[in-house]
XYZ file of C-alpha atoms in Angstrom:
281
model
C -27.296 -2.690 0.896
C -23.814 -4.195 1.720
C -21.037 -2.929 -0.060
C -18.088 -5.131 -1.684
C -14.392 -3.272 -0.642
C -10.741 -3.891 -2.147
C -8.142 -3.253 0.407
C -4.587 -3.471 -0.283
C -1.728 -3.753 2.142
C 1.914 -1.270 1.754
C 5.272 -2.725 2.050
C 7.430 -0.824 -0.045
C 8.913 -3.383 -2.957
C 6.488 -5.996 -1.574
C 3.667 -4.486 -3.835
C 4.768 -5.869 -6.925
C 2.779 -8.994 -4.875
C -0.275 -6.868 -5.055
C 0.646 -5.503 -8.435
C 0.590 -8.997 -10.044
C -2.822 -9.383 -8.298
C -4.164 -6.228 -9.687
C -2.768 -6.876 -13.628
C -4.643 -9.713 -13.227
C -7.576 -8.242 -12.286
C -7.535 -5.634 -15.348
C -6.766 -8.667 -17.822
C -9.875 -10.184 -16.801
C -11.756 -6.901 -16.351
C -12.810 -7.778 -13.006
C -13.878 -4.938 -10.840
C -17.092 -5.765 -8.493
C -15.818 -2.875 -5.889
C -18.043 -0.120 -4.311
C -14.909 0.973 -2.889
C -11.180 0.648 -2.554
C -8.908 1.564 0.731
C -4.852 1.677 -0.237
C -2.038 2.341 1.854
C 1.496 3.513 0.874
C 2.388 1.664 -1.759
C -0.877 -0.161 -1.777
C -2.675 3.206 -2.724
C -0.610 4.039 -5.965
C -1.058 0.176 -7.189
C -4.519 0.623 -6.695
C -4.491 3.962 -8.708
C -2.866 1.929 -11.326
C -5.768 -0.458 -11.576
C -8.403 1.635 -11.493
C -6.884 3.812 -14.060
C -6.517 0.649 -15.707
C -3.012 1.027 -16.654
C -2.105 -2.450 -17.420
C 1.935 -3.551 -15.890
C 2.398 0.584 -15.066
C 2.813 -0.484 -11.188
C 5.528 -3.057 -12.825
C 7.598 -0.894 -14.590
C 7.342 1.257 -12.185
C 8.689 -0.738 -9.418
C 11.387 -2.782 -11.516
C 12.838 -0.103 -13.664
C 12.058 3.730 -11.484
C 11.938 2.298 -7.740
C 15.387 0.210 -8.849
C 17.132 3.323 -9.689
C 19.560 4.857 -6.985
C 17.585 8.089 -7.347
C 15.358 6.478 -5.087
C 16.680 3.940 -3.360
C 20.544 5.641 -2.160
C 22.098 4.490 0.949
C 25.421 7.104 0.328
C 22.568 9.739 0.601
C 20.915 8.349 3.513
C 24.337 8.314 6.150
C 24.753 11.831 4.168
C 21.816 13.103 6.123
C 19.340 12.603 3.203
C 16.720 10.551 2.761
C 17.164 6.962 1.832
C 14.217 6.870 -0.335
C 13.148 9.834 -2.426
C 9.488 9.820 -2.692
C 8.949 12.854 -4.297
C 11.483 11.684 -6.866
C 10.314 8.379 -7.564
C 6.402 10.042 -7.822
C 7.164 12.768 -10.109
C 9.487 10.821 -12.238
C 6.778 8.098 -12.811
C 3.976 10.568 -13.319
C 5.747 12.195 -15.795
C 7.013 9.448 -17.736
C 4.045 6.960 -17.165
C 0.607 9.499 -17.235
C -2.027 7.913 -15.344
C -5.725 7.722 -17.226
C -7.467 9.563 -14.600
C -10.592 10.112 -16.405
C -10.828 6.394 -16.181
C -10.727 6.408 -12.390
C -13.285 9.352 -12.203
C -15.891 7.592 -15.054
C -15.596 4.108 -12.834
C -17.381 5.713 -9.729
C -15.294 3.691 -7.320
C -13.299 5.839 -4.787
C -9.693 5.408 -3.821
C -9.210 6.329 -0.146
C -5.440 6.144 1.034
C -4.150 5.886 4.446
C -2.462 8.333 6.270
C -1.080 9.101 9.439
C -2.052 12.679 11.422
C 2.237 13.192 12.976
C 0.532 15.487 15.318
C -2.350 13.071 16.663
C -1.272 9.771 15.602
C -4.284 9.259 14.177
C -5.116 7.625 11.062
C -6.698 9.411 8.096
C -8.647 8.121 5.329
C -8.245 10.619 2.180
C -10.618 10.494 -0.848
C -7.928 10.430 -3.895
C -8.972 13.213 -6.466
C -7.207 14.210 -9.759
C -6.685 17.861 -7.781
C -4.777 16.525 -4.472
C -3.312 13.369 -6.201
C 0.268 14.262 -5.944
C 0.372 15.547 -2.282
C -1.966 12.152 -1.166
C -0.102 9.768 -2.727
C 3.558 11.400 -1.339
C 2.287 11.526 1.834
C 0.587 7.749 2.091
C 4.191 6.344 1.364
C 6.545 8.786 3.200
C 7.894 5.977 5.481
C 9.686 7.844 8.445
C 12.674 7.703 9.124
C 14.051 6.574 5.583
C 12.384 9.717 4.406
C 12.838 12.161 6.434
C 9.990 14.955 5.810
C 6.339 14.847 6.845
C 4.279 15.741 3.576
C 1.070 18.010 4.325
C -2.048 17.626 2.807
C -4.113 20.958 3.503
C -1.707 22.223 5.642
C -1.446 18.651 8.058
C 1.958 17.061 8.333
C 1.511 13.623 7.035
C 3.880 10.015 7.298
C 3.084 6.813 5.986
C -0.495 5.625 6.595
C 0.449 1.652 7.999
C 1.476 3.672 10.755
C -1.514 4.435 11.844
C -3.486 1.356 10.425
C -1.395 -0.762 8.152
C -4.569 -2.925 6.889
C -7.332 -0.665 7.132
C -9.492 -3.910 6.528
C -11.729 -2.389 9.891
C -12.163 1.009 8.175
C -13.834 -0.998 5.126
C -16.129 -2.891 7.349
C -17.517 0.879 8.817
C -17.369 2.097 5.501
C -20.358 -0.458 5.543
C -18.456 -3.208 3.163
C -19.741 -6.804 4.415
C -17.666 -8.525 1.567
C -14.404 -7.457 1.866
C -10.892 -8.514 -0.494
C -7.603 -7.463 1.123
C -4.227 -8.043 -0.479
C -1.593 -8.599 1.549
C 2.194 -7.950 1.185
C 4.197 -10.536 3.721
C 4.173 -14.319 3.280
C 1.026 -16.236 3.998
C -0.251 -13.028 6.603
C 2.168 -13.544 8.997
C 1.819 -12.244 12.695
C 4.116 -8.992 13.324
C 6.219 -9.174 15.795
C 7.574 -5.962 17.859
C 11.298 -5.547 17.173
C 11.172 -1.722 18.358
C 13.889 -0.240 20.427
C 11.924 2.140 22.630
C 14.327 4.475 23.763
C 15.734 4.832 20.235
C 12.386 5.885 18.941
C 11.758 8.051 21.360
C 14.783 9.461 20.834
C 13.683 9.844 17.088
C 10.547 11.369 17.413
C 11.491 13.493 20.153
C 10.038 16.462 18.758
C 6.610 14.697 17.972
C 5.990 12.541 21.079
C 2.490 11.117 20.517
C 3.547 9.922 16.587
C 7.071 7.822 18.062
C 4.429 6.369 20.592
C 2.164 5.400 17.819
C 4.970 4.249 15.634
C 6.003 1.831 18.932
C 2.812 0.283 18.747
C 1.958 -0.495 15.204
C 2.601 -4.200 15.339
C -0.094 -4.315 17.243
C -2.600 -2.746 14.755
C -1.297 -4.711 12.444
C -2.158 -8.149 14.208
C -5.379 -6.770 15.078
C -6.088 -6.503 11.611
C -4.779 -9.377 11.089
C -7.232 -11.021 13.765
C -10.445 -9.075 12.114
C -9.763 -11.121 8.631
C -9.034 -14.592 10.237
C -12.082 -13.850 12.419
C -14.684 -11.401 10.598
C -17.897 -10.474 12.194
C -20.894 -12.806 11.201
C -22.364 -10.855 8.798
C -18.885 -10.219 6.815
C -17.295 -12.371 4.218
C -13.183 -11.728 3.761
C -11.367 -13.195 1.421
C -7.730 -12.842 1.744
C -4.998 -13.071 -1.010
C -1.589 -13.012 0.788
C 2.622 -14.595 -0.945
C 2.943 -18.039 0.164
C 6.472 -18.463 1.728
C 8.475 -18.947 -1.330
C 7.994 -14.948 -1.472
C 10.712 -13.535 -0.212
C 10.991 -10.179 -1.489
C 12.120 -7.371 1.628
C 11.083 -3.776 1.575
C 13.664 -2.340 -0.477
C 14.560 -5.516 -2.550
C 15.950 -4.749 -5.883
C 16.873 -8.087 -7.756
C 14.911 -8.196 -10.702
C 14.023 -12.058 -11.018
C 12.770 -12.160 -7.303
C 11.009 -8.982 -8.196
C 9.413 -10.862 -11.597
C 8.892 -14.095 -9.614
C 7.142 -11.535 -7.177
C 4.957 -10.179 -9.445
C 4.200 -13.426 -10.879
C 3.272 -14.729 -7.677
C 0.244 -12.344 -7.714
C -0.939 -12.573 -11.088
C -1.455 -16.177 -10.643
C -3.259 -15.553 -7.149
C -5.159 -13.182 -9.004
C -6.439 -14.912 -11.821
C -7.188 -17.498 -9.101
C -9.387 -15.034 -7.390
C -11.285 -14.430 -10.295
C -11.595 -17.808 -11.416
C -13.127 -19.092 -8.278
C -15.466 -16.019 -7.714
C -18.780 -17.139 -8.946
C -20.577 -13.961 -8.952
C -18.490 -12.632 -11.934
C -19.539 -14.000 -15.303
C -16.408 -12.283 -17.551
């Protein structure tokens, strides 16, 4: 039988988009998923709401992610790291506990998106309570503005849109023929390639085959982007993407484009729901 898959795109701030989508969702206790793919930030929203942990993705982007513990740019020309993921994780954790026995009663698997430094490869990892803090660290260390490559099981790790920024693909072999992927930039906009070649070379020096993949993600990101405007016959894909008044960045901190952000997504959300007529909540 056909399987029904939520995947959710990264982008940093951009997921309060996705984490209006996803309240939504939870108000109107609307989860038809066999499965769920994140990546980066797209993962821990969609812990969030299967936890079902009403506005924690909110709080935790307008009052944590705001915070110049995470988001320091005296740090950054310093030598450190620009964002602190580790900080921002632990601090939220702590302070916000997630309801995993919620997530491990529902019997719907997260998977996050990684990316292999050594092969380039992408890497879909089955989120557990038991390698929860070292998945969800790695699936939004965004290189370069954090500088370390987290391990999971002894593999350096970096952000998984690296690798496959809307693993939308990776659903459909995961056998899912009805597919719902949020998106984080404006109406699903095209990439375009603004790399500087010899500057990310220069970068990734020591780890050759990852700067090459990191050249070329654009280009897995409009092939994606090509699979959902043009899904094989036997899929249906329904995508929920801002519409251009959204104009929140990756590391945009205002709080009212943040809230109008987030409210963006709720309404597309309850939308969703609303028009899906296989759910009778």
């Amino acid at each position: 039988m056909s399987k029904r898959a939520l995947v959710v795109e990264g982008g940093a701030m951009r997921g309060i988009f996705a984490t209006g989508v996803l309240d939504a969702f939870i108000e109107r206790e609307y989860n038809p998923f066999d499965f769920t793919i994140g990546v980066s930030a797209g993962s821990v929203v969609l812990m969030g709401y299967l936890c079902e942990s009403y506005q924690r993705n909110y709080k935790v982007i307008t009052e944590y992610a705001r915070s110049k513990e995470f988001i320091n740019y005296k740090r950054f020309v310093k030598g450190g790291n620009l964002i602190d993921i580790d900080w921002l994780w632990n601090t939220s954790i702590n302070n916000l506990p997630l309801e995993l026995q919620k997530y491990e009663s529902r019997n719907v698997p997260l998977y996050a998106t990684t990316t292999v430094v050594d092969t380039g490869e992408p890497s879909y990892v089955e989120v557990t309570r038991h390698n929860l803090d070292e998945v969800m660290t790695a699936t939004c260390a965004l290189p370069i503005i954090y500088r370390q490559f987290p391990q999971i099981d002894g593999i350096a790790m970096s952000d998984g849109g690296i690798a496959d920024p809307i693993p939308v693909i990776e659903a459909y072999n995961k056998g899912a023929r009805d597919i719902t992927v949020i998106l984080s930039h404006a109406q699903g906009l095209f990439a375009k390639n603004r790399q500087v070649p010899w500057l990310t070379r220069r970068l990734f020096r020591t780890n050759p085959v990852f700067g090459q993949e990191f050249l070329t993600k654009e280009s897995r990101y409009n092939k994606a982007l090509y699979f959902i405007h043009n899904p094989p016959k036997d899929c249906k894909i329904t995508a929920i993407a801002p519409d251009k008044t959204f104009v929140i960045k990756r590391l945009t901190k205002d709080l009212e484009k943040l809230d109008q952000g987030y409210q963006q997504g709720r309404n597309a959300g309850l939308k969703l729901v609303d028009n899906d007529p296989s759910f009778n909540g």
